[in-house]
Short mmCIF file of C-alpha atoms in Angstrom, two decimals:
data_model
loop_
_atom_site.label_atom_id
_atom_site.label_comp_id
_atom_site.label_asym_id
_atom_site.label_seq_id
_atom_site.Cartn_x
_atom_site.Cartn_y
_atom_site.Cartn_z
CA MET A 1 -5.04 -20.39 -13.13
CA HIS A 2 -2.67 -20.65 -16.04
CA GLN A 3 -0.07 -18.42 -14.43
CA THR A 4 -0.05 -20.41 -11.21
CA ASP A 5 0.51 -23.62 -13.18
CA LYS A 6 3.44 -22.07 -14.99
CA PHE A 7 4.80 -20.87 -11.71
CA ILE A 8 4.47 -24.28 -10.08
CA ARG A 9 6.30 -26.00 -12.93
CA ALA A 10 9.16 -23.55 -12.48
CA LEU A 11 9.15 -24.17 -8.75
CA GLU A 12 9.53 -27.88 -9.30
CA GLU A 13 12.63 -27.18 -11.36
CA LEU A 14 13.94 -25.18 -8.44
CA ALA A 15 13.25 -28.15 -6.13
CA ALA A 16 11.45 -25.88 -3.67
CA SER A 17 8.58 -27.23 -1.63
CA TYR A 18 5.27 -25.48 -1.88
CA ALA A 19 1.63 -25.80 -0.93
CA GLU A 20 -1.41 -24.45 -2.69
CA VAL A 21 -3.61 -22.83 -0.08
CA ASP A 22 -7.24 -21.76 0.08
CA TYR A 23 -7.46 -18.16 -1.11
CA GLN A 24 -10.78 -17.50 0.63
CA GLN A 25 -9.26 -18.43 3.96
CA ARG A 26 -5.72 -17.08 3.70
CA GLY A 27 -5.72 -14.37 1.05
CA TYR A 28 -2.98 -15.82 -1.14
CA HIS A 29 -2.67 -18.75 -3.52
CA VAL A 30 0.66 -20.50 -3.02
CA GLU A 31 2.93 -20.80 -0.02
CA VAL A 32 6.56 -21.56 -0.88
CA MET A 33 9.16 -22.86 1.56
CA LEU A 34 12.68 -21.92 0.51
CA THR A 35 16.18 -22.21 1.85
CA GLY A 36 18.56 -19.26 1.94
CA ASP A 37 20.45 -20.62 -1.08
CA GLN A 38 17.35 -20.82 -3.23
CA LEU A 39 16.13 -17.33 -2.42
CA ARG A 40 17.99 -15.41 -5.11
CA ARG A 41 17.18 -17.92 -7.82
CA PHE A 42 13.56 -17.78 -6.70
CA ALA A 43 13.51 -13.97 -6.88
CA LYS A 44 14.95 -14.05 -10.41
CA LEU A 45 12.26 -16.52 -11.37
CA MET A 46 9.57 -14.24 -9.98
CA TYR A 47 10.97 -11.35 -11.97
CA GLU A 48 11.03 -13.42 -15.16
CA LEU A 49 7.42 -14.47 -14.61
CA GLU A 50 6.57 -10.75 -14.25
CA TYR A 51 5.53 -10.75 -10.64
CA TYR A 52 5.93 -7.61 -8.58
CA LEU A 53 7.19 -7.36 -5.04
CA VAL A 54 4.49 -6.70 -2.46
CA PHE A 55 6.62 -6.71 0.67
CA VAL A 56 9.61 -8.19 2.45
CA SER A 57 9.27 -8.79 6.15
CA ALA A 58 9.99 -11.35 8.85
CA VAL A 59 8.50 -13.08 11.85
CA HIS A 60 10.30 -14.11 15.02
CA ALA A 61 9.17 -17.55 16.09
CA ALA A 62 11.11 -20.51 17.45
CA PRO A 63 13.34 -22.15 16.32
CA ALA A 64 14.56 -19.34 14.08
CA LEU A 65 13.72 -16.00 12.55
CA GLU A 66 11.90 -16.41 9.27
CA GLY A 67 11.91 -14.02 6.33
CA ARG A 68 8.61 -13.60 4.49
CA TYR A 69 8.29 -12.33 0.95
CA GLN A 70 5.07 -11.66 -0.86
CA PHE A 71 4.69 -11.34 -4.62
CA ALA A 72 1.67 -10.68 -6.78
CA HIS A 73 0.95 -10.26 -10.48
CA PHE A 74 -0.44 -7.26 -12.37
CA ASP A 75 -2.26 -9.26 -15.06
CA VAL A 76 -3.45 -12.48 -13.47
CA ARG A 77 -4.83 -13.35 -10.09
CA SER A 78 -1.86 -14.94 -8.38
CA ARG A 79 -0.42 -14.09 -4.98
CA ILE A 80 2.61 -15.91 -3.63
CA LEU A 81 4.01 -16.01 -0.12
CA ALA A 82 7.58 -17.24 0.30
CA ARG A 83 9.03 -18.28 3.65
CA VAL A 84 12.77 -18.42 4.18
CA PRO A 85 14.34 -19.43 7.52
CA VAL A 86 17.21 -17.14 8.47
CA GLY A 87 20.54 -18.95 8.80
CA ASP A 88 22.55 -19.37 12.02
CA ASP A 89 24.61 -16.28 11.22
CA GLY A 90 21.39 -14.20 11.16
CA SER A 91 21.70 -13.28 7.52
CA LEU A 92 19.89 -13.70 4.20
CA PRO A 93 21.03 -12.81 0.69
CA THR A 94 19.67 -9.52 -0.61
CA ILE A 95 17.25 -9.43 -3.54
CA SER A 96 17.52 -5.66 -3.92
CA ASP A 97 19.46 -5.98 -7.19
CA ILE A 98 16.59 -8.00 -8.73
CA PHE A 99 13.68 -6.14 -7.15
CA GLN A 100 14.99 -2.66 -6.36
CA GLY A 101 11.96 -2.06 -4.16
CA ALA A 102 13.36 -4.65 -1.73
CA ASN A 103 16.12 -2.19 -0.83
CA TRP A 104 13.97 -0.25 1.59
CA HIS A 105 11.99 -3.28 2.78
CA GLU A 106 15.24 -5.04 3.70
CA ARG A 107 16.59 -1.99 5.50
CA GLU A 108 13.33 -1.77 7.45
CA THR A 109 13.41 -5.48 8.33
CA ARG A 110 16.96 -5.07 9.56
CA ASP A 111 15.83 -2.15 11.74
CA PHE A 112 13.03 -4.19 13.26
CA PHE A 113 14.57 -7.68 13.46
CA GLY A 114 18.32 -7.27 12.99
CA ILE A 115 18.45 -9.57 9.95
CA VAL A 116 21.58 -8.77 7.93
CA TYR A 117 21.08 -8.84 4.16
CA ARG A 118 24.30 -9.94 2.48
CA ASP A 119 25.58 -7.74 -0.38
CA HIS A 120 22.96 -5.08 0.25
CA PRO A 121 24.23 -1.81 -1.30
CA TYR A 122 23.40 0.42 1.67
CA LEU A 123 22.24 -1.40 4.77
CA GLU A 124 21.81 1.63 7.04
CA PRO A 125 18.86 2.32 9.38
CA LEU A 126 15.86 3.61 7.45
CA ILE A 127 12.87 3.96 9.77
CA LEU A 128 14.60 3.91 13.15
CA PRO A 129 17.31 6.45 14.06
CA GLU A 130 20.99 5.53 13.75
CA THR A 131 21.25 5.49 17.54
CA SER A 132 18.75 2.61 17.88
CA VAL A 133 20.55 0.04 15.76
CA ASP A 134 20.43 -2.52 18.56
CA LEU A 135 16.81 -1.93 19.49
CA LYS A 136 15.26 -4.58 17.18
CA PRO A 137 11.76 -3.84 18.49
CA LEU A 138 9.92 -6.72 16.84
CA LEU A 139 12.06 -9.50 18.30
CA LYS A 140 10.10 -11.46 20.89
CA ASP A 141 11.46 -12.13 24.36
CA GLU A 142 11.71 -15.63 25.80
CA GLN A 143 8.22 -15.66 27.33
CA GLN A 144 6.48 -14.38 24.23
CA LEU A 145 8.36 -16.57 21.79
CA LYS A 146 6.06 -19.18 20.28
CA ASN A 147 7.02 -22.24 18.36
CA LEU A 148 6.52 -21.86 14.64
CA GLU A 149 4.64 -25.16 14.48
CA GLU A 150 2.06 -23.90 16.94
CA ILE A 151 1.24 -20.84 14.87
CA CYS A 152 1.06 -22.59 11.51
CA TRP A 153 -2.26 -23.70 10.15
CA PRO A 154 -2.85 -27.37 10.77
CA PRO A 155 -1.70 -29.09 7.56
CA ALA A 156 -4.59 -30.35 5.45
CA ALA A 157 -4.49 -34.13 5.68
CA GLU A 158 -6.09 -34.73 2.25
CA GLU A 159 -3.33 -32.97 0.36
CA GLU A 160 -0.09 -34.54 -0.73
CA GLY A 161 1.97 -35.95 2.10
CA GLU A 162 5.00 -33.97 0.98
CA THR A 163 3.35 -30.72 1.99
CA SER A 164 2.60 -31.57 5.58
CA ALA A 165 6.05 -33.10 6.05
CA ASP A 166 7.60 -29.87 4.87
CA GLN A 167 5.58 -27.77 7.26
CA GLU A 168 6.74 -29.88 10.17
CA LYS A 169 10.32 -29.50 9.06
CA SER A 170 10.19 -25.73 9.05
CA MET B 1 21.95 16.18 -18.44
CA PRO B 2 23.85 19.04 -20.12
CA GLU B 3 27.55 19.56 -19.54
CA PRO B 4 28.33 22.07 -16.80
CA CYS B 5 29.34 25.32 -18.48
CA ARG B 6 31.95 26.73 -16.19
CA PRO B 7 35.46 27.88 -17.10
CA ASP B 8 37.32 25.17 -15.13
CA SER B 9 34.77 22.55 -16.34
CA LYS B 10 35.11 20.62 -13.09
CA PRO B 11 31.83 19.30 -11.76
CA HIS B 12 30.55 21.57 -9.00
CA ARG B 13 28.37 19.37 -6.89
CA PHE B 14 26.63 20.46 -3.75
CA PHE B 15 24.06 19.08 -1.38
CA LEU B 16 20.64 20.54 -0.85
CA ASN B 17 18.45 19.53 2.03
CA MET B 18 14.77 19.45 1.10
CA GLY B 19 12.59 19.02 4.16
CA PRO B 20 11.70 17.67 6.66
CA GLN B 21 9.65 20.86 6.81
CA HIS B 22 9.51 21.69 3.12
CA PRO B 23 5.95 22.56 2.00
CA SER B 24 6.04 20.31 -1.08
CA THR B 25 6.89 17.17 0.92
CA HIS B 26 3.44 17.23 2.60
CA GLY B 27 4.56 15.97 5.95
CA VAL B 28 7.90 15.30 7.47
CA LEU B 29 9.84 13.78 4.61
CA ARG B 30 13.42 14.82 4.06
CA VAL B 31 15.13 14.41 0.70
CA ILE B 32 18.90 14.87 0.50
CA LEU B 33 19.58 16.12 -3.00
CA GLU B 34 22.96 15.96 -4.62
CA MET B 35 22.84 18.81 -7.11
CA ASP B 36 24.76 19.96 -10.13
CA GLY B 37 23.53 23.50 -10.63
CA GLU B 38 19.78 23.21 -10.99
CA TYR B 39 19.94 19.53 -11.93
CA VAL B 40 19.34 16.74 -9.46
CA VAL B 41 22.08 14.11 -9.55
CA ASP B 42 20.96 11.89 -6.72
CA PRO B 43 17.87 12.38 -4.53
CA GLN B 44 17.82 10.21 -1.40
CA PRO B 45 14.69 10.26 0.79
CA VAL B 46 15.23 10.04 4.55
CA LEU B 47 12.31 8.48 6.39
CA GLY B 48 11.17 7.93 9.94
CA TYR B 49 10.45 11.41 11.30
CA GLY B 50 6.87 10.46 12.04
CA HIS B 51 7.47 6.83 12.98
CA ARG B 52 5.06 5.42 15.56
CA MET B 53 5.68 1.65 15.28
CA HIS B 54 2.11 0.62 14.55
CA GLU B 55 3.27 -2.94 13.93
CA LYS B 56 4.56 -3.23 17.51
CA MET B 57 1.40 -1.64 18.89
CA ALA B 58 -0.62 -4.32 17.09
CA GLU B 59 1.33 -7.03 18.93
CA CYS B 60 0.66 -5.50 22.34
CA ARG B 61 -3.10 -5.31 22.48
CA PRO B 62 -6.18 -7.40 21.64
CA TRP B 63 -7.11 -6.99 17.98
CA PRO B 64 -10.21 -4.75 18.46
CA GLN B 65 -8.05 -2.11 20.17
CA PHE B 66 -5.89 -1.73 17.09
CA LEU B 67 -8.81 -0.40 15.02
CA PRO B 68 -8.22 3.30 15.82
CA ASN B 69 -4.59 2.93 14.70
CA THR B 70 -5.66 1.93 11.19
CA GLY B 71 -7.15 5.37 10.57
CA ARG B 72 -3.95 7.10 11.62
CA MET B 73 -1.61 5.89 8.92
CA ASP B 74 -3.05 7.34 5.72
CA TYR B 75 -4.96 10.18 7.31
CA ALA B 76 -6.22 11.46 3.95
CA ALA B 77 -8.06 8.21 3.12
CA ALA B 78 -8.55 6.38 6.40
CA LEU B 79 -11.62 4.30 5.54
CA PRO B 80 -9.91 1.89 3.10
CA TYR B 81 -7.41 1.26 5.93
CA ASN B 82 -10.31 0.49 8.28
CA HIS B 83 -11.70 -1.77 5.58
CA GLY B 84 -8.54 -3.82 5.09
CA TYR B 85 -8.13 -4.50 8.79
CA VAL B 86 -11.71 -5.49 9.60
CA ALA B 87 -11.88 -7.62 6.45
CA LEU B 88 -8.68 -9.41 7.50
CA ILE B 89 -10.10 -10.23 10.94
CA GLU B 90 -13.35 -11.36 9.31
CA ARG B 91 -11.37 -13.61 6.99
CA LEU B 92 -9.42 -15.16 9.87
CA ALA B 93 -12.40 -15.58 12.17
CA GLY B 94 -14.84 -16.54 9.40
CA ILE B 95 -17.40 -13.82 10.12
CA GLU B 96 -20.20 -13.13 7.67
CA VAL B 97 -20.95 -9.44 7.17
CA PRO B 98 -24.52 -8.27 6.44
CA LEU B 99 -24.99 -7.02 2.89
CA ARG B 100 -26.14 -3.59 3.99
CA ALA B 101 -22.92 -3.11 5.96
CA GLU B 102 -20.83 -3.99 2.90
CA TYR B 103 -22.72 -1.42 0.85
CA ILE B 104 -22.20 1.24 3.51
CA ARG B 105 -18.50 0.37 3.58
CA VAL B 106 -18.18 0.77 -0.17
CA ILE B 107 -20.11 4.06 -0.26
CA THR B 108 -18.11 5.65 2.55
CA SER B 109 -14.77 4.28 1.27
CA GLU B 110 -15.41 5.74 -2.17
CA LEU B 111 -16.45 9.10 -0.70
CA ASN B 112 -13.21 9.04 1.24
CA ARG B 113 -11.25 8.20 -1.92
CA ILE B 114 -12.73 11.23 -3.67
CA ALA B 115 -11.91 13.43 -0.66
CA SER B 116 -8.33 12.15 -0.79
CA HIS B 117 -8.02 12.76 -4.54
CA LEU B 118 -9.43 16.27 -4.13
CA LEU B 119 -6.83 16.98 -1.46
CA TRP B 120 -4.07 15.69 -3.75
CA PHE B 121 -5.45 17.68 -6.68
CA GLY B 122 -5.29 20.95 -4.78
CA ALA B 123 -1.94 20.20 -3.17
CA LEU B 124 -0.23 19.20 -6.44
CA LEU B 125 -1.27 22.44 -8.09
CA LEU B 126 -0.22 24.38 -5.02
CA ASP B 127 3.24 22.78 -5.36
CA LEU B 128 3.33 23.91 -8.95
CA GLY B 129 2.54 27.48 -7.94
CA ALA B 130 -1.19 27.64 -8.70
CA PHE B 131 -2.94 28.83 -5.58
CA THR B 132 -6.54 29.01 -6.79
CA PRO B 133 -7.46 25.33 -7.46
CA ILE B 134 -6.93 24.19 -3.87
CA LEU B 135 -9.60 26.68 -2.74
CA TYR B 136 -12.12 25.08 -5.08
CA SER B 137 -11.12 21.50 -4.34
CA PHE B 138 -11.23 22.08 -0.58
CA ASP B 139 -14.69 23.53 -0.99
CA ASP B 140 -15.80 20.21 -2.53
CA ARG B 141 -13.84 18.13 -0.05
CA GLU B 142 -15.52 20.00 2.78
CA GLN B 143 -18.89 18.66 1.59
CA ILE B 144 -17.62 15.08 1.89
CA LEU B 145 -16.16 15.72 5.32
CA ASP B 146 -19.52 17.09 6.48
CA ILE B 147 -21.36 14.06 5.12
CA LEU B 148 -18.93 11.61 6.71
CA GLU B 149 -18.79 13.51 9.99
CA ASP B 150 -22.51 12.97 10.49
CA ILE B 151 -22.26 9.20 10.45
CA THR B 152 -18.68 8.47 11.55
CA GLY B 153 -18.36 11.19 14.17
CA SER B 154 -14.99 12.41 12.94
CA ARG B 155 -13.65 14.45 10.05
CA LEU B 156 -10.27 12.93 9.41
CA THR B 157 -8.97 9.87 11.26
CA TYR B 158 -12.03 7.69 10.91
CA CYS B 159 -12.64 4.60 12.97
CA TYR B 160 -16.05 3.72 11.56
CA PHE B 161 -15.90 0.11 10.41
CA ARG B 162 -16.24 -2.67 12.94
CA VAL B 163 -15.55 -6.35 12.60
CA GLY B 164 -18.91 -7.63 11.40
CA GLY B 165 -20.25 -4.35 10.07
CA VAL B 166 -20.11 -0.62 10.75
CA SER B 167 -20.63 1.32 13.98
CA LYS B 168 -23.65 3.34 12.86
CA ASP B 169 -26.32 2.91 10.22
CA ILE B 170 -26.77 5.49 7.48
CA ASP B 171 -30.07 7.35 7.27
CA ASP B 172 -32.15 9.08 4.60
CA LYS B 173 -30.38 12.34 5.27
CA PHE B 174 -27.05 10.73 4.39
CA VAL B 175 -28.44 9.29 1.15
CA GLU B 176 -30.00 12.60 0.22
CA ARG B 177 -26.85 14.61 0.90
CA THR B 178 -24.63 12.12 -0.92
CA ARG B 179 -26.87 12.28 -3.99
CA ALA B 180 -26.75 16.06 -3.85
CA PHE B 181 -22.96 15.89 -3.62
CA ILE B 182 -22.69 13.58 -6.65
CA LYS B 183 -24.71 16.07 -8.67
CA ARG B 184 -22.64 18.97 -7.41
CA LEU B 185 -19.24 17.36 -8.12
CA ARG B 186 -20.31 16.28 -11.63
CA GLY B 187 -21.16 19.92 -12.26
CA ARG B 188 -17.74 20.99 -11.02
CA PHE B 189 -15.64 18.70 -13.25
CA PRO B 190 -16.01 20.89 -16.38
CA MET B 191 -14.86 23.83 -14.30
CA TYR B 192 -11.77 21.94 -13.12
CA GLU B 193 -11.00 20.91 -16.66
CA LYS B 194 -11.24 24.48 -17.83
CA LEU B 195 -9.23 25.79 -14.93
CA VAL B 196 -6.46 23.17 -14.82
CA ASN B 197 -6.40 20.29 -17.32
CA GLY B 198 -6.12 22.46 -20.41
CA ASN B 199 -3.88 25.10 -18.86
CA ILE B 200 -0.74 25.35 -20.98
CA ILE B 201 1.52 26.20 -18.02
CA PHE B 202 0.27 23.15 -16.15
CA ILE B 203 0.68 20.89 -19.19
CA LYS B 204 4.26 22.08 -19.71
CA ARG B 205 5.05 21.39 -16.07
CA VAL B 206 3.86 17.77 -15.98
CA GLU B 207 3.99 16.33 -19.50
CA ASP B 208 6.91 13.91 -20.06
CA ILE B 209 8.09 14.51 -16.51
CA GLY B 210 8.88 11.53 -14.29
CA ILE B 211 8.22 8.65 -16.65
CA ILE B 212 7.58 5.35 -14.86
CA ASP B 213 7.01 2.28 -17.03
CA ALA B 214 5.42 -1.02 -16.06
CA ASP B 215 8.77 -2.80 -15.60
CA MET B 216 9.89 -0.14 -13.14
CA CYS B 217 6.64 -0.54 -11.21
CA ARG B 218 7.26 -4.27 -11.06
CA ARG B 219 10.79 -3.86 -9.74
CA TYR B 220 9.74 -1.38 -7.08
CA GLY B 221 6.29 -2.77 -6.32
CA ALA B 222 4.59 0.51 -7.24
CA THR B 223 0.79 0.20 -7.39
CA GLY B 224 -2.31 2.34 -7.58
CA PRO B 225 -2.46 5.30 -9.96
CA VAL B 226 1.30 4.92 -10.60
CA ILE B 227 0.93 1.53 -12.33
CA ARG B 228 -2.36 2.56 -13.94
CA GLY B 229 -0.67 5.67 -15.31
CA ALA B 230 1.86 3.32 -16.93
CA GLY B 231 -0.99 1.69 -18.85
CA VAL B 232 -1.61 -1.45 -16.77
CA PRO B 233 -5.22 -1.73 -15.57
CA TYR B 234 -4.31 -3.12 -12.14
CA ASP B 235 -6.81 -2.36 -9.43
CA ILE B 236 -7.38 -4.67 -6.46
CA ARG B 237 -11.09 -3.82 -6.58
CA LYS B 238 -11.21 -5.65 -9.92
CA SER B 239 -8.29 -8.07 -9.83
CA GLU B 240 -8.93 -9.53 -6.37
CA PRO B 241 -12.47 -8.31 -5.75
CA TYR B 242 -13.46 -7.89 -2.12
CA SER B 243 -16.59 -6.69 -0.36
CA VAL B 244 -19.40 -5.99 -2.89
CA TYR B 245 -17.25 -4.35 -5.57
CA PRO B 246 -18.03 -7.07 -8.17
CA GLU B 247 -21.66 -5.91 -8.19
CA PHE B 248 -20.82 -2.49 -9.59
CA ASP B 249 -20.08 -1.43 -13.09
CA PHE B 250 -17.02 0.82 -13.21
CA GLU B 251 -13.94 1.25 -15.34
CA ILE B 252 -10.27 1.44 -14.50
CA PRO B 253 -8.80 4.57 -16.09
CA VAL B 254 -5.30 4.03 -17.48
CA GLY B 255 -2.62 6.24 -18.98
CA SER B 256 -0.27 5.50 -21.85
CA LYS B 257 3.19 6.97 -21.22
CA GLY B 258 3.43 6.80 -17.45
CA ASP B 259 4.42 10.43 -17.01
CA SER B 260 3.13 12.82 -14.35
CA MET B 261 0.31 13.94 -16.66
CA ASP B 262 -0.96 10.37 -17.00
CA ARG B 263 -0.99 9.90 -13.26
CA PHE B 264 -2.82 13.20 -12.94
CA LEU B 265 -5.47 12.19 -15.46
CA VAL B 266 -5.89 8.71 -13.95
CA ARG B 267 -6.70 10.17 -10.52
CA PHE B 268 -8.95 12.75 -12.06
CA GLN B 269 -10.96 10.12 -13.92
CA GLU B 270 -11.02 7.89 -10.86
CA MET B 271 -13.11 10.47 -9.05
CA GLU B 272 -15.80 10.09 -11.72
CA GLN B 273 -15.62 6.28 -11.44
CA SER B 274 -15.99 6.50 -7.66
CA LEU B 275 -19.09 8.66 -8.17
CA ARG B 276 -20.48 5.95 -10.43
CA ILE B 277 -19.89 3.29 -7.77
CA ILE B 278 -21.55 5.41 -5.07
CA GLU B 279 -24.54 6.11 -7.31
CA GLN B 280 -25.11 2.42 -8.06
CA ALA B 281 -24.62 1.48 -4.42
CA LEU B 282 -27.18 4.04 -3.28
CA ASP B 283 -29.66 2.73 -5.85
CA LYS B 284 -29.22 -0.87 -4.75
CA LEU B 285 -28.79 -0.22 -1.03
CA PRO B 286 -30.45 -3.21 0.69
CA GLU B 287 -32.41 -3.07 3.93
CA GLY B 288 -31.37 -5.14 6.90
CA PRO B 289 -28.96 -5.13 9.81
CA PHE B 290 -25.74 -3.13 9.63
CA MET B 291 -23.86 -5.24 12.14
CA ALA B 292 -23.39 -8.99 12.52
CA LYS B 293 -23.40 -10.68 15.89
CA VAL B 294 -19.75 -10.87 16.92
CA PRO B 295 -18.70 -12.18 20.34
CA LYS B 296 -17.04 -9.54 22.54
CA LYS B 297 -14.00 -11.68 23.19
CA LEU B 298 -13.00 -13.47 20.04
CA LYS B 299 -9.88 -15.56 19.69
CA LEU B 300 -8.36 -15.73 16.22
CA PRO B 301 -7.45 -19.21 15.01
CA ALA B 302 -3.71 -19.91 14.74
CA GLY B 303 -2.25 -19.31 11.32
CA ASP B 304 -1.62 -16.51 8.88
CA ALA B 305 -3.80 -14.58 6.48
CA ASN B 306 -3.38 -11.72 4.08
CA PHE B 307 -5.89 -9.12 2.96
CA SER B 308 -5.23 -6.60 0.22
CA VAL B 309 -7.43 -3.64 -0.58
CA GLU B 310 -7.15 -0.79 -3.04
CA ALA B 311 -6.42 2.26 -0.90
CA ALA B 312 -6.42 5.73 -2.47
CA ARG B 313 -2.71 5.44 -3.27
CA GLY B 314 -2.40 1.80 -4.27
CA GLU B 315 -2.25 -1.63 -2.75
CA LEU B 316 -2.61 -1.84 0.99
CA ALA B 317 -1.93 -5.30 2.40
CA TYR B 318 -2.39 -6.46 5.97
CA TYR B 319 -0.59 -9.70 6.74
CA LEU B 320 -1.40 -11.17 10.12
CA ILE B 321 0.11 -14.16 11.91
CA SER B 322 -1.99 -15.34 14.80
CA ASP B 323 -0.97 -17.68 17.61
CA GLY B 324 -4.52 -18.58 18.58
CA SER B 325 -5.06 -15.82 21.14
CA ASP B 326 -6.86 -12.51 20.69
CA VAL B 327 -3.56 -10.61 20.40
CA PRO B 328 -1.96 -10.76 16.94
CA TYR B 329 1.45 -12.45 16.99
CA ARG B 330 2.71 -10.37 14.10
CA LEU B 331 0.99 -7.82 11.87
CA LYS B 332 2.77 -6.59 8.77
CA ILE B 333 1.24 -3.54 7.12
CA ARG B 334 2.27 -3.02 3.52
CA VAL B 335 1.51 0.58 2.59
CA PRO B 336 1.37 1.82 -1.01
CA SER B 337 3.27 5.11 -0.67
CA TYR B 338 6.31 3.31 0.75
CA SER B 339 6.92 1.40 -2.48
CA ASN B 340 5.78 4.33 -4.63
CA LEU B 341 8.32 6.66 -3.03
CA SER B 342 11.19 4.16 -3.18
CA LEU B 343 11.45 4.67 -6.95
CA LEU B 344 12.16 8.39 -6.51
CA PRO B 345 15.98 8.18 -6.95
CA GLU B 346 15.67 6.25 -10.23
CA MET B 347 12.83 8.43 -11.55
CA CYS B 348 14.36 11.81 -10.74
CA ARG B 349 18.02 11.35 -11.62
CA GLY B 350 19.06 14.15 -13.99
CA MET B 351 15.89 16.17 -13.52
CA LEU B 352 15.49 19.86 -12.85
CA LEU B 353 14.71 20.57 -9.22
CA SER B 354 11.37 22.15 -10.14
CA ASP B 355 10.43 19.00 -12.08
CA LEU B 356 11.26 16.86 -9.06
CA VAL B 357 8.58 18.74 -7.14
CA ALA B 358 6.07 18.04 -9.94
CA ALA B 359 7.04 14.35 -10.19
CA MET B 360 6.93 13.87 -6.44
CA GLY B 361 3.53 15.57 -6.29
CA SER B 362 2.22 13.20 -8.96
CA LEU B 363 3.06 10.21 -6.70
CA ASP B 364 0.52 11.46 -4.13
CA LEU B 365 2.59 10.75 -1.04
CA VAL B 366 1.25 10.63 2.48
CA ILE B 367 4.24 10.56 4.80
CA PRO B 368 2.63 9.25 8.03
CA GLU B 369 1.64 6.14 6.11
CA ILE B 370 5.24 5.62 4.92
CA ASP B 371 6.69 6.10 8.39
CA ARG B 372 3.86 4.21 10.13
#
């Protein structure tokens, strides 16, 4: 797990909170909680560490929409999931200049959730037609909307206290 | 790109609309091409003609009812899609799968992968103007469809895997016919090589066309034969082994330059590797149940989980967020062709239009999986 160690050291420099999770249970190695400001620096870091972009997506759960980014590595077994709460203005910075593949993923997420990606070169509908810009089909209505804390895994009590505190915060 | 040779020397650009019904887009993909004579300046794919919103459908029904949907994204290789979904639910719910079921899953998935590669093989050459190879490759593919039809009940959009196992056990007839097919296809490879791989017209059409290096794959998230063609041996079956793949001895074919020829050769060699896996699996096939005991109504524990499998075109990832009920709260489906196609504008800038068809064919696109 050399790569993951290197990655975690870099994360600490970024002052992002993270949790190592059980791969057998969740299918990825590290969960990272970011703020909107850290996102672009984080993406640059992932590119420098030679990760590739698996997907960009989002989930609508109270209190706010949350962007989810997954990265993996071609040479070593390391899969990272990053979670970024969307700001009050419903926007996130784009990472499509760092990972060009994010261009389409961000356009798709905007189709489905209405998240606006700042400085995106061409934020036009991709999957849905131009006439359905306001459809946002994956947003939940009031009755369906669940609290994010309810749908998170219960934080493992044995691990560092910092981790569980962070999960409650988000 | 050469200078335009016209008397007024002004650039004469025009737009060409390729698709959504163009034969070389294999489905309803539209590419808006900005052209300068016969050279492509800027190709922009337009998606969504076959969009069905599978991700919303997953949020509207209990998880077992989503199973038929998984076979309807990549219709050419549906079983790896079945595999990813059932394995994800098994991971979330902590279900143990009998060993025999895992073997059956691997055998049928690999047969499906070969069928998909044979389809691509014929279709790519058809795009390039060679009509004969698709007749041979469909003849072989037909054998696989017959074998799979007997046990899965369908020929194309399979829904064969179940959470906890598979829906029907395989019998001696299946084993016998699969062994006969392995022998037959091995005998056909030299013929394919003679017919296609060494053909000078074919080589001239694909060599040095559409070069994709490892850095480009990283930036776009391209996986499968695209990254392997660029010389990186990345295959989820080896790098994040799932099911019983670690028990088999097989190699990951890689290319060197990352051009269309490399991607062609990688897929071609992959068929042989899949045959090797099937052969070993048939030899070791254990006895026992083919289905675990799974409660009819099963609630998934709250939380998220990811499961990645190597589909015929690259990495397929299901990412599910559960709220503790039996209806998924959110299901993200990451399909390989989506990322593989997104590099088209960068790859094809400055290319001849006929080369764009060759390069696009070498990506092995399935449009319903991109549109979902």
